[in-house]
Amino acid sequence: MNCKSFEQLIALYAGGDHPEQRTREIEEHLKECPSCRELVEQLKRGMITLNEFSCESVDPSTLQGIRNQVLSRISSETTRAPLEWFRFSPFWKWNYALVAVLVVAILSVALFRLNLFKRSHQEMATMTKKELALPSAPKVTPAPTPSGEPEVQGTQRAGLNEGPVPRPRSNHRVKSGGQTERPTQSRPGPIVSPSFEISQIIPPHIEPFKIEFPKKADPLVVKWVTQDPDIEIIWLVDTKGE
Amino acid sequence: MELEIRDNSLMMTGSLLEASNPPVSQEYSLLVKRAKAGDIGAFEELMIRHERRVFLTALRLLGHPENARDAAQDVFLRFHRFIHRVDEQRDLAPWLYRMTVNACHDIHRKQVKVNTISLDEFQETGEAQSMVPSPHPDENLSRGEEKRIVAEALKRLPEKERTALVLRDIEGLSTGEVARILGSSEGTVRSQVSMARLKIKKFTERLLRRKP
């Protein structure tokens, strides 16, 4: 047996690290090899010295110092500012990722809402422009009266002069008897608010319009005049004979 | 970053360690449970029970009391940080050994390369000359001097061999326990331990046989 290559096994044997079978084999060899026996003795002596390190006494003040340091660090960690906790917590990477996700989410929602707001304004503006671009009400010469004054046809609804009066939703013509008739497609309508319903402001016991139609070919002119400058004047013109 | 990765690896092997840990007394498990619930008094009691072992292991792994103190503090701070992952029914010792090895590894990397001279290189320098205790060491060598030489030899071992030897021969853990703590195989640990024992023996022998 080559003792040089046997050294590692002897080193393990000295520490009792071999299984029983291998231990017996080595012991057989040691009976015949004094140099390996000496090696075992030297190794065991070194191991005894190493083992003495575990029995070393430690200065109690050293251990007390370690304990105080740890406890003070722990107490300062538990009372430190939230930002510091954020930076020094074991999950700091996830904290930063979470903040980034939140920022992106908030920005997305804000941009989405801003876009909606702009779009609704654009739509409103387009609608208003369209309505403003409509041809103005044709001038209709009222039929002369004997006194020379143009005759106002139709009736001006009482009670609407007080306060701002919203415009009606559409240019429905009012038939006699309070019934309305939807105008033809090409007919221009007045500027209206999209969310406005005339029935909302008129109490049910008041008839919205009461217009007396001329008997035959005279043009129908409804003039709605208020004293409030903010209230627009609406002309409803019917063609002759219709 | 490195610290976090190492802590994660610690947690991965935690289940293996816990599986091999011996069950503990009811009083001990109650203490751990209280510490997990945030009782600083219970945590301090656990520190008192384990601090000596942690400090001495760190001292042997690093070779310097100041560094060992830093390592022990680091170990207990990590212990406090990850105490919620501890199984109160199992002994904490293997877990703390693992954290001690990691903390010492971190400190060792930061150190100036003072311990990187190998044992063979060390014997060629004048520093080795100053460690020879007497002209006839075999007869006059006291136990204190022998311990000093062995401690010096230990410091100059490669880190992995030193760690395996400290846990096996100084702390008295079995080869299997050392392998589980270090996350390696028993064969690797046996090889590291045998190499370390032979190196220490040769270092001591050469120093003692050196003529003044």
Coordinates of C-alpha atoms in Angstrom, one line a residue:
Chain A
M1 CA 0.0 0.0 0.0
N2 CA 1.3 3.4 -1.0
C3 CA 1.2 5.4 2.3
K4 CA 1.5 8.8 0.5
S5 CA -1.8 8.3 -1.3
F6 CA -3.2 6.8 1.9
E7 CA -2.8 10.1 3.8
Q8 CA -6.3 11.5 3.1
L9 CA -7.9 8.3 4.3
I10 CA -5.7 8.4 7.4
A11 CA -6.8 12.0 8.0
L12 CA -10.4 10.9 7.9
Y13 CA -9.7 7.9 10.0
A14 CA -8.2 10.1 12.7
G15 CA -11.5 12.0 12.9
G16 CA -13.6 8.9 12.9
D17 CA -15.2 9.8 9.6
H18 CA -15.0 6.4 7.9
P19 CA -17.6 3.7 8.0
E20 CA -16.9 0.5 10.0
Q21 CA -15.6 -1.6 7.1
R22 CA -13.1 1.1 6.0
T23 CA -12.0 1.7 9.6
R24 CA -11.1 -2.0 10.0
E25 CA -9.1 -1.9 6.8
I26 CA -7.1 1.1 7.9
E27 CA -6.5 -0.4 11.4
E28 CA -5.0 -3.5 9.7
H29 CA -2.7 -1.2 7.8
L30 CA -1.7 0.7 10.9
K31 CA -0.6 -2.4 12.6
E32 CA 2.1 -2.9 10.0
C33 CA 3.0 0.8 9.2
P34 CA 4.7 2.8 12.0
S35 CA 4.9 6.0 9.8
C36 CA 1.1 6.0 9.3
R37 CA 0.7 5.4 13.1
E38 CA 2.8 8.5 13.7
L39 CA 0.7 10.4 11.2
V40 CA -2.4 9.4 13.0
E41 CA -0.9 10.5 16.3
Q42 CA 0.0 13.9 14.9
L43 CA -3.4 14.4 13.3
K44 CA -5.1 13.5 16.5
R45 CA -3.0 16.0 18.4
G46 CA -3.9 18.7 16.0
M47 CA -7.5 17.8 16.3
I48 CA -7.4 18.0 20.1
T49 CA -5.9 21.5 19.8
L50 CA -8.6 22.5 17.4
N51 CA -11.3 21.1 19.7
E52 CA -9.9 23.3 22.5
F53 CA -10.9 26.3 20.5
S54 CA -14.6 25.5 21.1
C55 CA -14.0 25.6 24.9
E56 CA -12.4 29.0 24.8
S57 CA -13.8 31.5 27.2
V58 CA -15.3 34.7 25.7
D59 CA -15.2 38.0 27.5
P60 CA -18.8 38.7 28.7
S61 CA -18.4 42.3 27.9
T62 CA -17.8 41.4 24.2
L63 CA -21.0 39.4 24.1
Q64 CA -22.9 42.1 25.9
G65 CA -21.6 44.6 23.4
I66 CA -22.8 42.5 20.5
R67 CA -26.2 42.2 22.1
N68 CA -26.5 45.9 22.8
Q69 CA -25.5 46.8 19.3
V70 CA -28.0 44.4 17.8
L71 CA -30.9 45.5 20.0
S72 CA -30.2 49.2 19.4
R73 CA -30.1 48.5 15.7
I74 CA -33.4 46.6 15.9
S75 CA -35.1 49.3 17.9
S76 CA -33.9 52.0 15.5
E77 CA -35.0 49.9 12.5
T78 CA -38.5 49.6 14.0
T79 CA -38.8 53.4 14.6
R80 CA -37.1 54.6 11.5
A81 CA -38.9 56.7 9.0
P82 CA -41.2 55.0 6.5
L83 CA -38.9 56.1 3.6
E84 CA -36.0 54.4 5.2
W85 CA -38.0 51.3 5.7
F86 CA -38.9 51.5 2.1
R87 CA -35.2 51.7 1.1
F88 CA -33.8 49.2 3.5
S89 CA -36.6 46.6 3.8
P90 CA -35.7 43.1 2.5
F91 CA -38.2 43.6 -0.4
W92 CA -36.9 46.9 -1.5
K93 CA -36.8 45.8 -5.2
W94 CA -40.5 44.9 -5.0
N95 CA -41.3 48.2 -3.4
Y96 CA -39.8 50.1 -6.2
A97 CA -41.5 47.9 -8.8
L98 CA -44.8 48.5 -7.0
V99 CA -44.4 52.2 -7.0
A100 CA -43.5 52.2 -10.7
V101 CA -46.6 50.2 -11.5
L102 CA -48.8 52.5 -9.5
V103 CA -47.3 55.6 -11.2
V104 CA -47.9 54.1 -14.7
A105 CA -51.5 53.1 -13.7
I106 CA -52.3 56.6 -12.4
L107 CA -50.8 58.3 -15.5
S108 CA -52.8 56.0 -17.7
V109 CA -56.0 56.7 -16.0
A110 CA -55.3 60.4 -16.0
L111 CA -54.4 60.5 -19.7
F112 CA -57.4 58.4 -20.6
R113 CA -59.8 60.7 -18.7
L114 CA -58.1 63.8 -20.2
N115 CA -58.6 62.3 -23.7
L116 CA -62.2 61.6 -23.0
F117 CA -62.7 65.2 -21.7
K118 CA -61.1 66.6 -24.8
R119 CA -63.1 64.4 -27.1
S120 CA -66.3 65.4 -25.5
H121 CA -65.4 69.0 -25.8
Q122 CA -64.5 68.6 -29.4
E123 CA -67.8 66.8 -30.1
M124 CA -69.7 69.6 -28.4
A125 CA -67.8 72.2 -30.3
T126 CA -68.4 70.4 -33.6
M127 CA -72.0 70.1 -32.9
T128 CA -72.3 73.7 -31.9
K129 CA -70.5 74.8 -35.0
K130 CA -72.7 72.7 -37.2
E131 CA -75.7 74.2 -35.6
L132 CA -74.3 77.7 -35.9
A133 CA -73.5 77.2 -39.5
L134 CA -77.1 76.6 -40.3
P135 CA -78.7 79.3 -42.5
S136 CA -80.3 81.9 -40.5
A137 CA -84.0 82.1 -40.4
P138 CA -85.4 83.5 -43.6
K139 CA -86.7 86.9 -43.4
V140 CA -90.4 86.8 -43.7
T141 CA -92.2 89.9 -44.3
P142 CA -95.2 89.9 -42.2
A143 CA -98.4 90.7 -43.7
P144 CA -99.2 94.3 -43.4
T145 CA -102.0 95.3 -41.1
P146 CA -104.2 98.1 -41.6
S147 CA -102.3 100.1 -39.0
G148 CA -99.0 99.5 -40.8
E149 CA -97.4 97.6 -38.0
P150 CA -96.3 94.0 -38.7
E151 CA -98.5 91.6 -37.0
V152 CA -97.1 89.2 -34.6
Q153 CA -98.5 85.9 -35.2
G154 CA -98.8 83.3 -32.5
T155 CA -98.8 83.9 -28.9
Q156 CA -96.0 84.6 -26.5
R157 CA -96.0 82.2 -23.7
A158 CA -96.7 83.8 -20.4
G159 CA -94.3 83.2 -17.6
L160 CA -91.2 82.5 -19.7
N161 CA -90.0 86.0 -19.5
E162 CA -89.0 85.5 -15.9
G163 CA -85.4 84.2 -15.7
P164 CA -83.4 82.5 -18.3
V165 CA -85.4 80.2 -20.5
P166 CA -83.8 77.2 -22.0
R167 CA -84.1 76.6 -25.6
P168 CA -86.3 73.8 -26.7
R169 CA -84.7 70.5 -27.7
S170 CA -85.7 70.6 -31.3
N171 CA -87.6 72.7 -33.7
H172 CA -90.8 70.7 -33.4
R173 CA -93.6 72.6 -34.9
V174 CA -96.6 72.9 -32.7
K175 CA -99.8 72.0 -34.1
S176 CA -103.0 73.2 -32.8
G177 CA -104.2 71.3 -29.9
G178 CA -100.8 71.0 -28.3
Q179 CA -99.6 68.2 -30.5
T180 CA -96.1 68.4 -32.0
E181 CA -94.9 67.3 -35.4
R182 CA -91.3 66.3 -36.2
P183 CA -89.9 68.6 -38.9
T184 CA -88.5 67.4 -42.2
Q185 CA -84.9 66.4 -42.4
S186 CA -83.6 69.4 -44.3
R187 CA -85.2 71.8 -41.9
P188 CA -82.8 73.8 -39.8
G189 CA -83.3 73.7 -36.1
P190 CA -82.4 76.1 -33.4
I191 CA -79.3 75.8 -31.2
V192 CA -80.3 73.3 -28.5
S193 CA -78.6 71.8 -25.5
P194 CA -78.3 68.1 -26.0
S195 CA -79.5 67.2 -22.6
F196 CA -82.4 69.5 -22.4
E197 CA -86.0 68.4 -22.5
I198 CA -88.6 71.0 -22.8
S199 CA -91.0 68.8 -20.9
Q200 CA -88.6 69.0 -17.9
I201 CA -89.2 72.7 -17.2
I202 CA -92.8 73.0 -18.2
P203 CA -95.2 71.9 -15.6
P204 CA -97.7 69.5 -16.9
H205 CA -100.6 71.8 -16.3
I206 CA -99.2 74.4 -18.7
E207 CA -99.5 73.8 -22.3
P208 CA -96.1 74.4 -23.9
F209 CA -97.2 76.5 -26.9
K210 CA -100.5 77.7 -28.0
I211 CA -100.2 79.0 -31.4
E212 CA -102.9 80.2 -33.6
F213 CA -102.3 79.3 -37.1
P214 CA -103.3 81.7 -39.9
K215 CA -106.1 80.6 -41.9
K216 CA -104.5 80.0 -45.2
A217 CA -101.5 81.2 -47.1
D218 CA -100.0 83.6 -44.6
P219 CA -96.6 82.6 -43.3
L220 CA -96.4 81.5 -39.8
V221 CA -94.0 83.6 -37.7
V222 CA -93.5 82.9 -34.0
K223 CA -91.4 85.5 -32.3
W224 CA -90.3 84.7 -28.8
V225 CA -89.0 87.8 -27.2
T226 CA -87.8 88.2 -23.6
Q227 CA -86.4 91.1 -21.7
D228 CA -83.4 89.1 -20.6
P229 CA -80.5 89.7 -23.1
D230 CA -79.1 86.2 -22.4
I231 CA -82.2 84.6 -23.8
E232 CA -82.2 84.1 -27.5
I233 CA -85.0 84.9 -29.8
I234 CA -86.2 82.0 -31.7
W235 CA -87.9 82.3 -35.0
L236 CA -90.0 79.5 -36.2
V237 CA -91.0 80.0 -39.8
D238 CA -93.4 77.9 -41.7
T239 CA -93.6 77.9 -45.3
K240 CA -96.6 79.4 -47.0
G241 CA -99.4 77.1 -47.5
E242 CA -98.1 74.2 -45.5
Chain B
M1 CA -28.1 42.4 -3.9
E2 CA -25.5 39.8 -3.1
L3 CA -26.8 39.6 0.4
E4 CA -30.4 39.1 -0.7
I5 CA -29.3 36.2 -3.1
R6 CA -27.4 34.6 -0.3
D7 CA -30.3 34.9 2.0
N8 CA -32.6 33.3 -0.5
S9 CA -30.2 30.4 -0.9
L10 CA -30.3 30.2 2.8
M11 CA -34.0 29.9 2.7
M12 CA -33.9 27.3 0.0
T13 CA -31.7 25.0 2.1
G14 CA -33.7 26.0 5.2
S15 CA -36.1 23.1 4.7
L16 CA -33.3 20.6 4.5
L17 CA -31.7 22.1 7.6
E18 CA -35.0 22.0 9.5
A19 CA -35.7 18.5 8.4
S20 CA -32.4 17.4 10.1
N21 CA -32.7 19.6 13.1
P22 CA -33.5 17.9 16.3
P23 CA -36.8 18.8 17.9
V24 CA -36.6 21.1 20.9
S25 CA -38.2 21.5 24.3
Q26 CA -41.6 23.1 24.7
E27 CA -40.0 26.0 26.6
Y28 CA -37.6 26.7 23.7
S29 CA -40.3 26.5 21.1
L30 CA -42.4 28.9 23.2
L31 CA -39.5 31.3 23.3
V32 CA -39.1 31.3 19.6
K33 CA -42.8 31.7 19.1
R34 CA -42.7 34.8 21.4
A35 CA -39.7 36.2 19.5
K36 CA -41.6 35.7 16.2
A37 CA -44.5 37.6 17.6
G38 CA -42.2 40.6 18.2
D39 CA -41.2 40.0 21.9
I40 CA -37.8 41.7 22.1
G41 CA -37.2 40.1 25.5
A42 CA -37.6 36.6 24.0
F43 CA -35.4 37.5 21.1
E44 CA -32.7 38.7 23.6
E45 CA -33.0 35.4 25.5
L46 CA -32.4 33.5 22.2
M47 CA -29.4 35.7 21.5
I48 CA -27.9 34.9 24.9
R49 CA -28.3 31.2 24.3
H50 CA -26.6 31.2 20.9
E51 CA -24.3 34.3 20.9
R52 CA -21.2 32.5 22.3
R53 CA -21.3 29.8 19.7
V54 CA -21.9 32.3 16.9
F55 CA -19.1 34.5 18.1
L56 CA -16.6 31.7 18.5
T57 CA -17.4 30.2 15.1
A58 CA -17.0 33.6 13.5
L59 CA -13.8 34.1 15.3
R60 CA -12.3 30.9 14.0
L61 CA -13.6 31.5 10.5
L62 CA -12.3 35.1 10.3
G63 CA -9.4 35.0 12.8
H64 CA -9.9 38.4 14.2
P65 CA -12.1 39.4 17.2
E66 CA -13.3 42.7 15.6
N67 CA -14.4 41.0 12.5
A68 CA -16.0 38.2 14.5
R69 CA -18.0 40.8 16.4
D70 CA -19.2 42.4 13.2
A71 CA -20.2 39.0 11.9
A72 CA -22.1 38.1 15.0
Q73 CA -24.0 41.3 14.9
D74 CA -24.8 40.7 11.3
V75 CA -26.0 37.2 12.0
F76 CA -28.4 38.3 14.8
L77 CA -29.7 41.1 12.7
R78 CA -30.4 38.7 9.8
F79 CA -31.9 36.3 12.4
H80 CA -34.3 39.0 13.5
R81 CA -35.2 39.9 9.9
F82 CA -36.0 36.4 8.9
I83 CA -37.3 35.1 12.2
H84 CA -40.8 34.7 10.8
R85 CA -39.4 31.8 8.6
V86 CA -38.1 29.9 11.5
D87 CA -39.8 26.7 12.6
E88 CA -40.2 27.0 16.3
Q89 CA -40.3 23.2 16.7
R90 CA -36.7 22.8 15.5
D91 CA -33.3 23.8 16.9
L92 CA -32.0 27.1 15.6
A93 CA -28.3 26.1 15.7
P94 CA -27.9 24.8 12.1
W95 CA -29.8 27.8 10.8
L96 CA -27.5 30.1 12.8
Y97 CA -24.4 28.3 11.6
R98 CA -25.4 28.8 8.1
M99 CA -26.0 32.5 8.6
T100 CA -22.6 32.7 10.4
V101 CA -20.8 31.1 7.5
N102 CA -22.6 33.5 5.1
A103 CA -21.8 36.6 7.2
C104 CA -18.2 35.6 7.5
H105 CA -18.0 35.0 3.8
D106 CA -19.3 38.5 3.2
I107 CA -16.8 40.0 5.6
H108 CA -14.0 37.9 4.3
R109 CA -14.5 39.2 0.8
K110 CA -14.4 42.8 1.9
Q111 CA -11.1 42.3 3.8
V112 CA -7.7 43.3 2.5
K113 CA -6.0 40.2 1.1
V114 CA -4.1 39.6 4.2
N115 CA -5.1 36.0 4.6
T116 CA -4.5 34.9 1.1
I117 CA -0.9 33.8 1.6
S118 CA -1.0 30.1 1.4
L119 CA 0.6 27.9 4.1
D120 CA 3.5 27.0 1.8
E121 CA 4.2 30.7 1.0
F122 CA 3.8 31.7 4.6
Q123 CA 6.6 29.3 5.6
E124 CA 9.0 30.9 3.2
T125 CA 8.5 34.4 4.7
G126 CA 10.2 35.9 7.8
E127 CA 6.9 35.9 9.5
A128 CA 7.1 32.2 10.0
Q129 CA 10.5 32.6 11.6
S130 CA 9.0 34.7 14.4
M131 CA 6.4 32.1 15.2
V132 CA 9.0 29.4 16.1
P133 CA 8.8 29.2 19.8
S134 CA 12.1 27.8 20.9
P135 CA 15.2 26.0 19.5
H136 CA 13.9 22.7 20.7
P137 CA 10.2 23.0 20.2
D138 CA 9.3 19.3 20.6
E139 CA 10.3 19.4 24.2
N140 CA 9.4 22.9 25.3
L141 CA 6.3 23.7 23.3
S142 CA 3.6 24.8 25.6
R143 CA -0.1 24.2 24.8
G144 CA -0.6 27.9 24.4
E145 CA 2.1 28.2 21.7
E146 CA 0.8 25.1 19.9
K147 CA -2.7 26.6 19.9
R148 CA -1.3 29.9 18.5
I149 CA 0.4 28.0 15.7
V150 CA -2.7 26.0 14.9
A151 CA -4.8 29.1 14.9
E152 CA -2.4 30.7 12.5
A153 CA -2.5 27.7 10.3
L154 CA -6.3 27.8 10.4
K155 CA -6.3 31.4 9.3
R156 CA -4.2 30.5 6.2
L157 CA -6.3 27.7 5.0
P158 CA -8.5 28.2 1.9
E159 CA -11.9 29.5 3.0
K160 CA -13.9 26.4 2.1
E161 CA -11.5 24.0 3.8
R162 CA -11.4 26.2 6.8
T163 CA -15.2 26.4 7.0
A164 CA -15.6 22.7 6.8
L165 CA -12.9 22.0 9.4
V166 CA -14.2 24.6 11.8
L167 CA -17.7 23.1 11.7
R168 CA -16.5 19.5 11.8
D169 CA -13.6 19.6 14.2
I170 CA -14.2 22.7 16.4
E171 CA -17.9 22.7 16.5
G172 CA -18.1 19.0 16.5
L173 CA -20.9 18.6 13.9
S174 CA -21.2 15.5 11.9
T175 CA -20.2 15.3 8.2
G176 CA -23.8 15.2 7.2
E177 CA -24.7 18.2 9.2
V178 CA -21.8 20.2 7.8
A179 CA -22.8 19.2 4.3
R180 CA -26.3 20.4 4.8
I181 CA -25.1 23.7 6.4
L182 CA -22.7 24.4 3.5
G183 CA -25.1 23.1 0.9
S184 CA -22.7 20.6 -0.5
S185 CA -22.3 16.8 -0.6
E186 CA -20.8 14.7 2.2
G187 CA -18.0 13.6 -0.1
T188 CA -17.0 17.1 -0.8
V189 CA -17.0 17.9 2.9
R190 CA -14.9 14.8 3.7
S191 CA -12.4 15.8 1.1
Q192 CA -12.2 19.4 2.4
V193 CA -11.8 18.2 6.0
S194 CA -9.1 15.7 5.3
M195 CA -7.1 18.2 3.2
A196 CA -7.4 20.8 5.9
R197 CA -6.3 18.4 8.7
L198 CA -3.2 17.4 6.7
K199 CA -2.3 21.0 5.9
I200 CA -2.5 22.0 9.5
K201 CA -0.5 19.0 10.5
K202 CA 2.2 19.8 7.9
F203 CA 2.2 23.5 8.8
T204 CA 2.7 22.8 12.5
E205 CA 5.3 20.1 11.8
R206 CA 7.4 22.3 9.6
L207 CA 7.3 25.2 12.0
L208 CA 8.3 23.0 14.9
R209 CA 11.2 21.4 13.0
R210 CA 12.6 24.6 11.8
K211 CA 15.9 25.4 13.2
P212 CA 16.5 29.0 14.5

